[in-house]
Coordinates of C-alpha atoms in Angstrom, one line a residue:
Chain A
M121 CA -27.2 -76.6 124.3
S122 CA -26.5 -72.9 124.1
E123 CA -23.6 -72.0 121.6
T124 CA -20.5 -70.9 123.3
P125 CA -20.0 -67.4 121.8
V126 CA -16.4 -66.7 120.5
R127 CA -15.0 -64.1 122.7
Q128 CA -13.8 -61.2 120.7
S129 CA -11.2 -58.9 121.5
L130 CA -11.9 -55.2 122.2
T131 CA -10.2 -54.3 118.9
E132 CA -12.2 -56.6 116.7
R133 CA -15.8 -55.5 118.4
L134 CA -14.5 -51.7 117.8
L135 CA -13.6 -52.2 114.1
A136 CA -17.0 -54.1 114.0
G137 CA -18.6 -50.9 115.1
D138 CA -19.7 -52.1 118.6
R139 CA -20.8 -49.0 120.4
R140 CA -19.9 -50.4 124.0
A141 CA -16.5 -51.2 122.7
L142 CA -16.0 -47.9 121.3
A143 CA -16.9 -46.4 124.6
R144 CA -14.8 -48.6 126.5
A145 CA -11.8 -47.7 124.2
I146 CA -12.4 -44.1 124.6
T147 CA -12.7 -44.4 128.4
L148 CA -9.1 -46.2 128.3
V149 CA -7.6 -43.3 126.1
E150 CA -9.2 -40.8 128.4
S151 CA -7.8 -42.3 131.7
D152 CA -4.3 -42.5 129.9
D153 CA -4.4 -46.5 130.3
P154 CA -1.6 -48.0 128.2
R155 CA -4.4 -50.3 126.6
G156 CA -5.9 -47.5 125.2
W157 CA -2.9 -46.3 123.3
E158 CA -2.2 -49.7 122.2
L159 CA -5.7 -50.0 120.9
V160 CA -5.2 -46.7 119.0
R161 CA -1.8 -48.3 117.4
E162 CA -3.7 -51.5 116.4
V163 CA -6.8 -49.6 114.8
Y164 CA -5.0 -46.7 113.3
P165 CA -4.6 -48.3 109.8
H166 CA -8.4 -48.5 109.6
T167 CA -8.8 -44.7 110.3
G168 CA -8.8 -41.6 107.5
R169 CA -12.2 -42.8 106.3
A170 CA -14.7 -40.5 108.2
A171 CA -15.3 -37.0 107.5
M172 CA -14.0 -35.0 110.6
I173 CA -16.2 -31.9 110.9
G174 CA -15.2 -29.4 113.7
L175 CA -17.7 -27.1 115.0
T176 CA -16.4 -24.3 117.1
G177 CA -17.9 -20.7 118.5
A178 CA -18.8 -19.2 121.6
P179 CA -21.0 -21.1 124.3
G180 CA -24.7 -20.4 123.5
A181 CA -24.2 -20.3 119.9
G182 CA -26.1 -23.2 119.5
K183 CA -23.6 -25.9 118.4
S184 CA -25.1 -28.6 120.0
T185 CA -28.4 -28.1 118.8
L186 CA -26.9 -27.9 115.4
I187 CA -25.0 -31.1 115.7
G188 CA -28.3 -32.8 116.7
A189 CA -30.0 -31.3 113.7
L190 CA -27.1 -32.6 111.5
A191 CA -27.0 -35.9 112.9
K192 CA -30.9 -36.4 112.2
L193 CA -30.1 -35.5 108.4
R194 CA -27.2 -37.8 108.3
R195 CA -29.0 -40.5 109.6
E196 CA -31.7 -40.1 107.0
Q197 CA -28.9 -40.4 104.7
E198 CA -28.2 -43.8 106.2
R199 CA -24.8 -42.5 107.5
S200 CA -23.7 -43.2 110.9
V201 CA -22.5 -40.3 113.5
A202 CA -20.3 -39.7 116.2
V203 CA -20.0 -36.6 118.4
L204 CA -17.1 -35.4 120.6
S205 CA -17.8 -32.6 122.7
I206 CA -14.9 -31.1 124.2
D207 CA -15.9 -29.0 127.3
P208 CA -13.2 -26.7 128.7
S209 CA -15.4 -25.3 131.4
S210 CA -13.3 -24.8 134.6
P211 CA -13.8 -27.5 137.4
F212 CA -15.6 -24.8 139.5
T213 CA -18.4 -24.6 137.1
H214 CA -18.6 -28.0 135.9
G215 CA -21.4 -29.0 134.2
A216 CA -22.1 -25.6 133.0
L217 CA -22.2 -26.8 129.5
L218 CA -24.1 -29.9 130.2
G219 CA -27.3 -28.1 129.1
D220 CA -25.9 -28.4 125.6
R221 CA -25.4 -32.0 125.8
I222 CA -28.9 -32.6 126.7
R223 CA -30.1 -31.1 123.4
L224 CA -28.6 -34.4 121.8
T225 CA -30.9 -36.5 123.9
E226 CA -33.3 -37.2 121.1
H227 CA -30.5 -39.5 119.5
F228 CA -29.6 -41.3 122.8
L229 CA -31.6 -44.4 121.7
D230 CA -30.4 -44.5 118.0
P231 CA -27.2 -46.7 118.0
G232 CA -26.2 -44.9 114.8
V233 CA -25.4 -41.9 116.8
F234 CA -22.5 -42.3 119.4
I235 CA -22.2 -39.2 121.7
R236 CA -19.3 -38.7 124.1
S237 CA -18.1 -35.5 125.8
M238 CA -14.8 -35.0 127.3
A239 CA -13.9 -32.5 129.9
N240 CA -10.9 -30.6 130.5
R241 CA -8.8 -31.9 133.4
G242 CA -6.2 -29.1 133.3
A243 CA -3.4 -30.9 131.7
L244 CA -1.7 -28.9 129.1
G245 CA -2.0 -30.7 125.9
G246 CA -3.5 -33.6 127.6
L247 CA -7.2 -33.3 126.7
S248 CA -6.2 -32.4 123.0
E249 CA -4.1 -35.5 122.9
A250 CA -6.8 -37.6 124.2
A251 CA -9.6 -36.0 122.0
L252 CA -7.5 -36.8 118.9
Q253 CA -7.3 -40.4 119.9
A254 CA -10.9 -40.7 120.6
A255 CA -11.7 -39.3 117.4
L256 CA -9.6 -41.7 115.7
L257 CA -11.2 -44.5 117.5
M258 CA -14.7 -43.2 116.2
D259 CA -13.3 -43.3 112.7
A260 CA -12.0 -46.7 113.1
A261 CA -15.3 -47.9 114.5
G262 CA -16.7 -47.1 111.1
R263 CA -18.4 -43.7 111.7
D264 CA -19.3 -42.0 108.4
D265 CA -19.4 -38.4 110.2
V266 CA -17.3 -37.3 113.3
F267 CA -18.4 -34.0 114.7
L268 CA -15.9 -32.2 117.1
E269 CA -17.6 -29.7 119.0
T270 CA -15.4 -27.3 120.8
V271 CA -15.7 -23.9 122.6
G272 CA -13.9 -21.1 120.4
V273 CA -13.4 -18.4 122.8
G274 CA -10.1 -18.4 124.9
Q275 CA -9.4 -22.0 124.8
A276 CA -6.7 -22.3 122.0
E277 CA -4.9 -25.0 123.9
V278 CA -7.8 -27.3 123.0
D279 CA -6.5 -27.4 119.5
I280 CA -8.3 -30.7 118.5
I281 CA -10.4 -28.6 116.1
D282 CA -7.3 -28.3 113.8
H283 CA -7.5 -31.7 113.1
A284 CA -10.9 -31.6 111.3
D285 CA -11.0 -31.8 107.7
T286 CA -13.7 -29.0 107.7
I287 CA -14.1 -26.3 110.3
V288 CA -17.3 -24.7 110.7
L289 CA -17.7 -21.5 112.8
V290 CA -21.2 -21.1 114.5
L291 CA -22.1 -17.6 115.6
M292 CA -25.4 -16.0 116.7
P293 CA -26.7 -12.7 116.0
G294 CA -25.2 -10.5 118.6
S295 CA -22.0 -12.5 118.9
G296 CA -19.9 -9.2 118.4
D297 CA -16.5 -10.6 119.9
S298 CA -16.1 -13.3 117.5
I299 CA -16.7 -11.0 114.5
Q300 CA -14.1 -8.6 115.9
A301 CA -11.9 -11.5 116.4
L302 CA -12.3 -12.7 112.9
K303 CA -11.8 -9.1 111.7
A304 CA -8.7 -8.6 113.5
G305 CA -7.3 -11.7 112.2
V306 CA -7.0 -13.1 116.1
M307 CA -9.4 -16.0 114.9
E308 CA -8.6 -18.0 111.7
I309 CA -11.2 -18.0 108.9
P310 CA -13.1 -21.1 108.9
D311 CA -14.3 -23.2 106.0
I312 CA -18.1 -22.4 106.7
I313 CA -19.8 -19.9 108.8
V314 CA -23.1 -20.5 110.4
V315 CA -25.4 -17.9 111.8
N316 CA -27.7 -19.8 114.0
K317 CA -30.9 -18.3 115.7
A318 CA -31.4 -16.7 112.4
D319 CA -34.9 -15.6 113.5
H320 CA -33.1 -12.9 115.4
P321 CA -34.0 -9.5 113.7
L322 CA -30.3 -8.5 113.5
T323 CA -29.3 -11.7 111.5
D324 CA -29.2 -10.1 108.2
T325 CA -27.1 -7.1 109.6
M326 CA -24.8 -9.9 111.1
V327 CA -24.5 -11.7 107.8
R328 CA -23.5 -8.6 106.0
E329 CA -20.9 -7.8 108.6
I330 CA -19.4 -11.4 108.1
K331 CA -19.2 -10.9 104.3
S332 CA -17.4 -7.8 104.5
V333 CA -15.0 -9.3 107.1
L334 CA -14.5 -12.1 104.6
A335 CA -14.1 -9.8 101.5
L336 CA -11.2 -7.8 103.5
G337 CA -9.4 -11.2 103.9
A338 CA -9.9 -12.4 100.5
V339 CA -6.6 -11.5 99.2
G340 CA -4.9 -13.8 101.6
H341 CA -6.3 -14.9 104.9
G342 CA -3.8 -17.6 105.5
H343 CA -6.0 -20.5 104.4
D344 CA -4.6 -23.1 102.1
D345 CA -7.8 -23.5 100.0
A346 CA -7.2 -20.3 97.9
F347 CA -10.1 -20.6 95.8
W348 CA -12.8 -22.0 98.4
S349 CA -15.3 -19.3 98.9
V350 CA -16.7 -19.3 102.4
P351 CA -20.2 -19.7 102.5
V352 CA -22.4 -18.0 105.1
I353 CA -25.4 -19.9 106.2
K354 CA -28.3 -18.8 108.3
T355 CA -29.8 -21.7 110.3
Q356 CA -32.4 -22.1 113.0
A357 CA -31.2 -25.4 114.2
H358 CA -34.1 -26.4 116.7
I359 CA -36.5 -26.6 113.7
G360 CA -34.0 -27.8 111.1
E361 CA -34.2 -24.7 109.2
G362 CA -31.1 -24.4 106.9
V363 CA -29.5 -27.6 108.0
A364 CA -29.8 -29.2 104.7
E365 CA -28.0 -26.4 103.2
L366 CA -25.3 -26.9 105.5
V367 CA -25.1 -30.6 104.8
A368 CA -24.6 -29.8 101.2
K369 CA -22.0 -27.3 101.8
L370 CA -20.2 -29.8 104.1
D371 CA -20.4 -32.4 101.2
E372 CA -19.1 -29.6 98.7
H373 CA -16.4 -28.5 101.0
R374 CA -15.2 -32.1 101.3
A375 CA -15.5 -32.8 97.6
F376 CA -13.3 -29.5 97.1
I377 CA -10.6 -30.4 99.4
E378 CA -10.4 -33.9 98.1
A379 CA -10.3 -32.5 94.4
Q380 CA -7.6 -29.9 95.2
G381 CA -5.3 -32.2 97.2
T382 CA -5.7 -29.9 100.2
L383 CA -7.2 -32.7 102.1
S384 CA -4.3 -34.8 102.2
E385 CA -2.0 -31.8 102.6
R386 CA -4.1 -30.6 105.7
R387 CA -3.9 -33.9 107.2
R388 CA -0.2 -34.3 106.7
R389 CA 0.4 -30.9 108.2
N390 CA -2.0 -31.7 111.1
L391 CA -0.4 -35.3 111.9
R392 CA 3.0 -33.6 111.9
S393 CA 2.2 -31.1 114.3
E394 CA -0.2 -33.7 116.3
V395 CA 3.1 -35.8 116.8
L396 CA 5.2 -33.0 117.9
S397 CA 2.5 -31.8 120.3
I398 CA 2.4 -35.6 121.7
C399 CA 6.4 -35.5 122.0
T400 CA 6.3 -32.0 123.9
H401 CA 3.5 -32.9 126.2
R402 CA 5.5 -36.2 127.1
L403 CA 8.5 -34.1 127.5
R404 CA 6.6 -31.9 129.9
R405 CA 5.4 -34.6 131.8
Q406 CA 8.8 -36.2 132.1
L407 CA 10.1 -33.0 133.4
E408 CA 7.2 -32.5 136.0
A409 CA 7.8 -35.9 137.3
R410 CA 11.4 -35.3 137.7
I411 CA 11.1 -32.2 139.6
E412 CA 8.1 -33.2 141.5
G413 CA 8.9 -33.3 145.2
D414 CA 12.7 -32.6 144.0
P415 CA 14.1 -30.1 146.8
R416 CA 16.8 -28.7 144.3
F417 CA 13.7 -27.7 142.2
Q418 CA 12.0 -25.9 145.3
E419 CA 15.3 -24.3 146.1
L420 CA 15.6 -22.9 142.4
L421 CA 12.2 -21.7 142.6
D422 CA 12.6 -19.9 146.1
E423 CA 15.7 -18.1 144.4
V424 CA 13.4 -17.0 141.6
V425 CA 10.6 -15.8 143.8
A426 CA 13.4 -14.0 145.8
R427 CA 14.5 -12.2 142.6
R428 CA 18.0 -13.6 143.0
L429 CA 17.7 -16.0 140.0
D430 CA 15.8 -15.1 136.9
P431 CA 13.3 -17.6 135.2
A432 CA 15.3 -18.2 132.3
S433 CA 18.4 -19.0 134.2
A434 CA 16.5 -21.3 136.5
A435 CA 15.0 -23.1 133.5
G436 CA 18.5 -23.4 132.0
E437 CA 19.6 -25.2 135.3
I438 CA 16.7 -27.5 135.3
L439 CA 17.6 -28.6 131.6
G440 CA 21.1 -28.7 132.5
R441 CA 20.7 -31.1 135.2
L442 CA 18.4 -33.3 133.2
E443 CA 20.9 -33.9 130.7
S444 CA 23.7 -34.7 132.9
Chain B
M64 CA 38.5 20.6 126.6
S65 CA 35.5 18.3 126.4
E66 CA 34.9 15.8 129.3
T67 CA 35.2 12.3 128.2
P68 CA 31.7 10.8 129.1
V69 CA 31.8 7.6 131.0
R70 CA 30.5 5.1 128.9
Q71 CA 27.6 3.2 130.8
S72 CA 26.9 -0.2 130.0
L73 CA 23.2 -1.0 128.7
T74 CA 22.4 -2.6 132.0
E75 CA 23.3 0.4 134.0
R76 CA 21.3 2.7 131.6
L77 CA 18.4 0.5 131.9
L78 CA 18.4 0.5 135.7
A79 CA 18.6 4.3 135.5
G80 CA 15.3 4.4 133.4
D81 CA 16.9 5.4 130.1
R82 CA 14.2 4.7 127.5
R83 CA 16.5 4.1 124.7
A84 CA 18.1 1.4 126.8
L85 CA 14.9 -0.1 127.4
A86 CA 13.8 -0.2 123.8
R87 CA 17.1 -1.9 123.0
A88 CA 16.9 -4.4 125.6
I89 CA 13.4 -5.5 124.5
T90 CA 14.7 -5.8 121.0
L91 CA 17.4 -8.1 122.2
V92 CA 15.0 -10.2 123.9
E93 CA 12.5 -10.1 121.2
S94 CA 15.0 -11.3 118.6
D95 CA 16.0 -14.1 121.0
D96 CA 19.6 -12.6 121.3
P97 CA 21.8 -14.2 124.1
R98 CA 22.4 -10.7 125.4
G99 CA 18.9 -9.9 126.0
W100 CA 18.7 -12.9 128.2
E101 CA 22.1 -12.2 130.0
L102 CA 20.6 -8.6 130.4
V103 CA 17.3 -9.9 132.1
R104 CA 19.6 -12.3 134.2
E105 CA 21.4 -9.3 135.6
V106 CA 18.6 -6.7 136.2
Y107 CA 16.1 -9.5 137.6
P108 CA 16.9 -8.6 141.3
H109 CA 15.7 -5.1 140.5
T110 CA 12.3 -6.4 139.3
G111 CA 9.0 -7.0 141.2
R112 CA 8.4 -3.5 142.3
A113 CA 6.3 -2.6 139.4
A114 CA 2.4 -3.2 139.6
M115 CA 1.9 -5.4 136.6
I116 CA -1.7 -4.8 135.3
G117 CA -3.3 -7.2 132.4
L118 CA -5.9 -6.1 130.4
T119 CA -7.7 -8.5 128.1
G120 CA -10.9 -8.5 126.1
A121 CA -12.1 -9.0 122.4
P122 CA -10.7 -6.7 119.9
G123 CA -12.6 -3.5 119.6
A124 CA -13.5 -3.3 123.3
G125 CA -11.4 -0.2 123.6
K126 CA -8.4 -1.7 125.7
S127 CA -5.8 0.8 124.1
T128 CA -8.1 3.9 124.6
L129 CA -8.7 2.7 128.2
I130 CA -4.9 2.2 128.7
G131 CA -4.3 5.7 127.3
A132 CA -6.7 7.1 129.8
L133 CA -5.2 5.2 132.5
A134 CA -1.6 6.2 131.7
K135 CA -2.9 9.8 131.6
L136 CA -4.1 9.7 135.2
R137 CA -1.2 7.8 136.2
R138 CA 1.1 10.4 134.9
E139 CA -0.8 13.2 136.7
Q140 CA 0.1 11.1 140.0
E141 CA 3.7 11.2 139.0
R142 CA 4.0 7.6 138.2
S143 CA 5.9 6.5 135.3
V144 CA 4.1 3.9 132.9
A145 CA 5.0 1.3 130.4
V146 CA 2.6 -0.5 128.1
L147 CA 3.1 -3.7 126.5
S148 CA 0.8 -4.7 123.5
I149 CA 0.6 -8.3 122.5
D150 CA -0.8 -8.5 119.0
P151 CA -1.7 -12.1 118.1
S152 CA -3.3 -11.2 114.7
S153 CA -2.2 -13.5 112.0
P154 CA 0.6 -12.4 109.6
F155 CA -2.3 -12.2 106.8
T156 CA -3.9 -9.3 108.7
H157 CA -0.8 -7.7 110.0
G158 CA -1.3 -4.2 111.1
A159 CA -5.3 -5.0 111.8
L160 CA -4.5 -3.8 115.5
L161 CA -2.4 -1.1 114.7
G162 CA -5.4 1.3 114.7
D163 CA -5.6 0.5 118.4
R164 CA -2.0 1.5 119.1
I165 CA -2.6 4.7 117.3
R166 CA -4.9 5.5 120.2
L167 CA -1.8 5.8 122.3
T168 CA -0.1 8.4 120.2
E169 CA -0.8 11.3 122.7
H170 CA 1.8 9.8 125.0
F171 CA 4.2 9.4 122.2
L172 CA 6.2 12.5 123.5
D173 CA 6.0 11.8 127.1
P174 CA 9.2 10.3 128.5
G175 CA 7.2 9.0 131.4
V176 CA 5.0 6.5 129.2
F177 CA 6.8 4.0 127.4
I178 CA 5.0 2.1 124.7
R179 CA 5.9 -1.1 123.0
S180 CA 3.9 -3.8 120.9
M181 CA 5.0 -7.3 120.2
A182 CA 3.4 -9.3 117.4
N183 CA 2.8 -13.2 117.2
R184 CA 5.5 -14.8 115.2
G185 CA 3.9 -18.1 115.4
A186 CA 6.5 -19.7 117.9
L187 CA 4.6 -21.9 120.3
G188 CA 5.4 -20.2 123.7
G189 CA 7.9 -18.0 122.1
L190 CA 5.9 -14.8 122.1
S191 CA 4.8 -15.3 125.8
E192 CA 8.3 -16.0 126.8
A193 CA 9.6 -12.9 125.1
A194 CA 6.7 -10.8 126.3
L195 CA 7.6 -11.9 129.9
Q196 CA 11.1 -11.0 129.7
A197 CA 9.9 -7.6 128.0
A198 CA 7.7 -6.9 131.0
L199 CA 10.5 -7.6 133.7
L200 CA 12.8 -5.3 131.7
M201 CA 10.0 -2.6 132.1
D202 CA 9.8 -3.4 135.8
A203 CA 13.6 -3.1 136.1
A204 CA 13.8 0.2 134.3
G205 CA 11.8 1.7 137.2
R206 CA 8.3 1.9 135.6
D207 CA 5.7 2.2 138.4
D208 CA 2.9 0.5 136.4
V209 CA 3.4 -1.9 133.4
F210 CA 0.2 -2.5 131.6
L211 CA 0.1 -5.7 129.7
E212 CA -2.6 -5.6 126.9
T213 CA -3.8 -9.1 125.3
V214 CA -6.6 -10.1 123.2
G215 CA -8.7 -12.5 125.3
V216 CA -10.5 -14.4 122.5
G217 CA -9.2 -17.5 121.2
Q218 CA -5.5 -17.0 121.9
A219 CA -4.8 -18.8 125.1
E220 CA -1.3 -19.5 124.2
V221 CA -0.5 -15.9 124.8
D222 CA -0.8 -16.3 128.5
I223 CA 1.4 -13.4 129.6
I224 CA -1.9 -12.1 131.2
D225 CA -1.5 -14.7 133.9
H226 CA 1.8 -12.8 135.0
A227 CA -0.2 -9.7 136.0
D228 CA -0.9 -9.1 139.3
T229 CA -4.1 -7.4 138.7
I230 CA -6.4 -8.7 135.5
V231 CA -8.8 -6.6 134.0
L232 CA -11.6 -7.9 131.6
V233 CA -12.8 -5.1 129.2
L234 CA -16.1 -5.5 127.5
M235 CA -18.3 -3.5 125.4
P236 CA -22.1 -3.5 125.5
G237 CA -23.0 -6.2 123.0
S238 CA -20.0 -8.4 123.5
G239 CA -22.2 -11.5 124.2
D240 CA -19.6 -14.2 123.4
S241 CA -17.2 -13.0 126.3
I242 CA -20.2 -13.1 128.8
Q243 CA -21.2 -16.6 127.7
A244 CA -17.5 -17.8 128.0
L245 CA -17.5 -16.3 131.5
K246 CA -21.0 -17.7 132.3
A247 CA -19.9 -21.3 131.0
G248 CA -16.5 -21.0 133.0
V249 CA -14.6 -21.3 129.9
M250 CA -13.0 -17.9 130.6
E251 CA -11.7 -17.3 134.1
I252 CA -13.2 -14.7 136.3
P253 CA -10.9 -11.5 136.3
D254 CA -10.2 -9.3 139.1
I255 CA -12.1 -6.3 137.9
I256 CA -14.4 -6.0 135.0
V257 CA -14.8 -2.9 133.0
V258 CA -17.9 -2.4 130.5
N259 CA -16.4 0.5 128.3
K260 CA -18.4 2.6 125.8
A261 CA -20.8 2.8 128.4
D262 CA -22.7 5.5 126.6
H263 CA -24.3 2.6 124.7
P264 CA -28.0 2.0 125.6
L265 CA -27.3 -1.6 126.3
T266 CA -24.8 -0.8 129.1
D267 CA -27.1 -1.2 132.3
T268 CA -28.4 -4.6 130.8
M269 CA -25.0 -5.9 130.2
V270 CA -23.7 -4.7 133.8
R271 CA -26.8 -6.7 135.2
E272 CA -25.9 -9.7 133.1
I273 CA -22.4 -9.5 134.4
K274 CA -23.4 -9.2 138.0
S275 CA -25.6 -12.2 137.7
V276 CA -22.8 -14.3 136.2
L277 CA -20.6 -13.1 139.2
A278 CA -23.2 -14.1 141.7
L279 CA -23.4 -17.5 140.1
G280 CA -19.6 -18.2 140.5
A281 CA -19.5 -16.5 144.1
V282 CA -19.4 -19.9 145.7
G283 CA -16.1 -20.8 144.2
H284 CA -15.2 -19.5 140.9
G285 CA -11.5 -20.8 141.1
H286 CA -10.1 -17.8 142.1
D287 CA -7.6 -17.6 145.0
D288 CA -8.8 -14.3 146.2
A289 CA -11.9 -15.8 147.9
F290 CA -13.0 -12.5 149.5
W291 CA -12.2 -10.1 146.7
S292 CA -15.7 -8.9 145.2
V293 CA -15.2 -8.2 141.7
P294 CA -16.1 -4.8 140.7
V295 CA -17.9 -3.9 137.4
I296 CA -16.9 -0.5 136.3
K297 CA -18.6 1.5 133.5
T298 CA -16.1 3.7 131.5
Q299 CA -16.0 6.0 128.5
A300 CA -12.4 5.8 127.9
H301 CA -12.2 8.2 125.0
I302 CA -13.4 11.0 127.3
G303 CA -11.8 9.5 130.6
E304 CA -15.3 9.1 132.3
G305 CA -15.1 6.3 135.0
V306 CA -11.2 5.9 134.7
A307 CA -10.6 7.4 138.0
E308 CA -12.9 4.9 139.6
L309 CA -11.0 2.2 137.6
V310 CA -7.8 3.5 139.0
A311 CA -9.1 3.4 142.6
K312 CA -10.0 0.0 142.2
L313 CA -6.7 -1.2 140.7
D314 CA -4.9 0.4 143.9
E315 CA -7.6 -1.2 146.2
H316 CA -7.0 -4.6 144.6
R317 CA -3.2 -4.2 144.8
A318 CA -3.6 -3.4 148.6
F319 CA -5.8 -6.0 149.1
I320 CA -3.7 -8.9 147.5
E321 CA -0.5 -7.5 149.3
A322 CA -2.6 -7.6 152.6
Q323 CA -3.8 -11.1 152.1
G324 CA -0.4 -12.5 150.9
T325 CA -2.1 -13.5 147.7
L326 CA 0.5 -11.4 145.8
S327 CA 3.3 -13.4 146.8
E328 CA 1.3 -16.7 146.4
R329 CA 0.2 -15.7 142.9
R330 CA 3.8 -14.6 141.9
R331 CA 5.2 -17.8 143.2
R332 CA 2.7 -19.8 141.2
N333 CA 3.2 -17.9 138.0
L334 CA 6.8 -17.9 138.3
R335 CA 6.9 -21.7 138.8
S336 CA 4.7 -22.1 135.6
E337 CA 6.8 -19.6 133.8
V338 CA 10.0 -21.8 134.5
L339 CA 8.2 -25.0 133.5
S340 CA 7.1 -23.1 130.2
I341 CA 10.4 -21.9 129.3
C342 CA 11.8 -25.5 129.8
T343 CA 8.9 -26.9 127.7
H344 CA 9.6 -24.4 125.0
R345 CA 13.2 -25.2 124.9
L346 CA 12.7 -28.8 124.8
R347 CA 10.3 -28.5 121.9
R348 CA 12.7 -26.1 120.0
Q349 CA 15.5 -28.4 120.6
L350 CA 13.2 -31.4 119.2
E351 CA 12.4 -29.3 116.4
A352 CA 16.1 -28.5 115.4
R353 CA 16.9 -32.2 115.9
I354 CA 14.3 -33.6 113.5
E355 CA 14.6 -30.7 111.0
G356 CA 15.8 -32.0 107.9
D357 CA 16.2 -35.5 109.4
P358 CA 15.1 -38.0 106.6
R359 CA 14.3 -40.6 109.4
F360 CA 11.5 -38.2 110.8
Q361 CA 10.2 -37.6 107.3
E362 CA 9.9 -41.1 106.8
L363 CA 8.1 -41.6 110.2
L364 CA 5.8 -38.8 109.1
D365 CA 5.2 -40.6 105.8
E366 CA 4.3 -43.8 107.8
V367 CA 1.7 -41.8 109.8
V368 CA 0.2 -40.3 107.0
A369 CA -0.2 -43.4 105.2
R370 CA -1.8 -44.8 108.4
R371 CA 0.7 -47.5 109.1
L372 CA 1.9 -45.9 112.3
D373 CA -0.2 -43.9 114.8
P374 CA 1.0 -40.6 115.9
A375 CA 1.6 -41.4 119.6
S376 CA 3.8 -44.5 118.5
A377 CA 5.6 -42.2 116.2
A378 CA 6.2 -39.8 118.9
G379 CA 7.4 -42.6 120.9
E380 CA 9.9 -43.7 118.4
I381 CA 11.2 -40.0 118.1
L382 CA 11.6 -39.6 121.9
G383 CA 13.4 -42.9 122.2
R384 CA 15.8 -42.2 119.4
L385 CA 16.5 -38.7 121.5
E386 CA 17.3 -40.5 124.4
S387 CA 19.7 -43.1 122.9

């Protein structure tokens, strides 16, 4: 006399917050399965509620440990959490960043914390596109906080970080390159800066250095939140030190951008650029599919290699043929 | 009875190595003037002779000083030199990297050294495309060595470095982020690694660290030159220390890739990706031009912002309209 359970659709289960449905949905998106895109289309009206927090910084700065500590605190506040780690390491060193992910294991058994990582499969724009869809799915599944973890050195094509509402740069004492990049304006000023591993003797020197860089940029650092004073927070993520202060600043920043209207401005700008990026990515894929194995393309390329035809003219010929 | 000079074309003057013609030609390319593209088309058969050397690394590592020292040595060898500095700093900190360029002033009066910098104007792919054309013009003008200087932290869209025959990563003691990025496979292994500012007490520690990273990657670091053992060279660019050794390694690497056939392989692969990038960039520009001010695009975007239409579907609608 067992009851026959009503078989729910993946969409329904996802919207109900089912972890397995969320995992399955992300796999569909990641493998570029049309059902994944269809799913995102269906659940999209239920997105926009999660706080999207991007954490970036060089490998080794302790981003994963910090996210683990943040997740713990958010769970104590009875908020549900999702973590999306973008791993841009090359296929040849695959798993190099896995050590980081292991630091999140204490949450593996808590259904309130959903953890997923995505590796770069070399497709230009593809990873970023898939990652954004995954973040939307996490949002639709009712996660209150979505943490997006990316490596912020030399991988600008993974620009998922731009879709975060709040961007946190995680540094550690001795990470001179990132400071130099901030100073030179090569790296954008984030919303919050964390100096992790703050038991290091050079911590205060680094905090001073960061503050002087921020002071330099105070006139106009290209940020739309003109009156948000970027806080510099010292943490020791492995023992939870400073994490409560970081959570408070995350909430403060969220309240600030909501009050100023910059949250919706930022989201509009990001969504515009996302739509254009998806278009561009698809155009490039169409282009590659059309020239793949096309002997005329190989001939053009041979001409370019032989220095008889320049790259721009070759591009012009290819585009001309596509249009005709 | 003055002679009437034959008025030479810009192309002729460029091919004859005229500096002013080269400067003018690069300006045309940089401002996206059709005459610039036409010029590159004309002179392209005369390219492929220069040694293209890319130098990358965090700001502050001393790339410009090193290039100055390299230029000095190359001039003593009676080779002519061109330097192209790509400055990705944001418009808000514009000129932040100018200090670096000033370090090249000692060469300003030597006609054998041509120096040019290009700033990021925010156009996706645009800077990289223009920079490659500029490098081709330098090559066509008969420069023996073309040094391409880029900042290697967080600016992967400036991928001109990929078009170098030899890639040099410049580090300084304390640049922990770059080492971590190398270790994690986030940053590609270059052909030559320089530790500049080698009078710093931590130099040898850093060299050891780099060597252990290189040893890790020895099995297969994604490089096509399987048997090139990446040298780690200590320099003090400001006094010329170690620069002769670097020049020797540059020559050695060049001879190696020529002998192995990897130079032509690498150039073929780079030229293929360049042709595709130019195509993609133009497709994106066409797309932006067509939707610019188009009220239907604004309506679609409003739908996306209101969470009624997801970004991928919006992209699909836009592409569908373009095709119809």
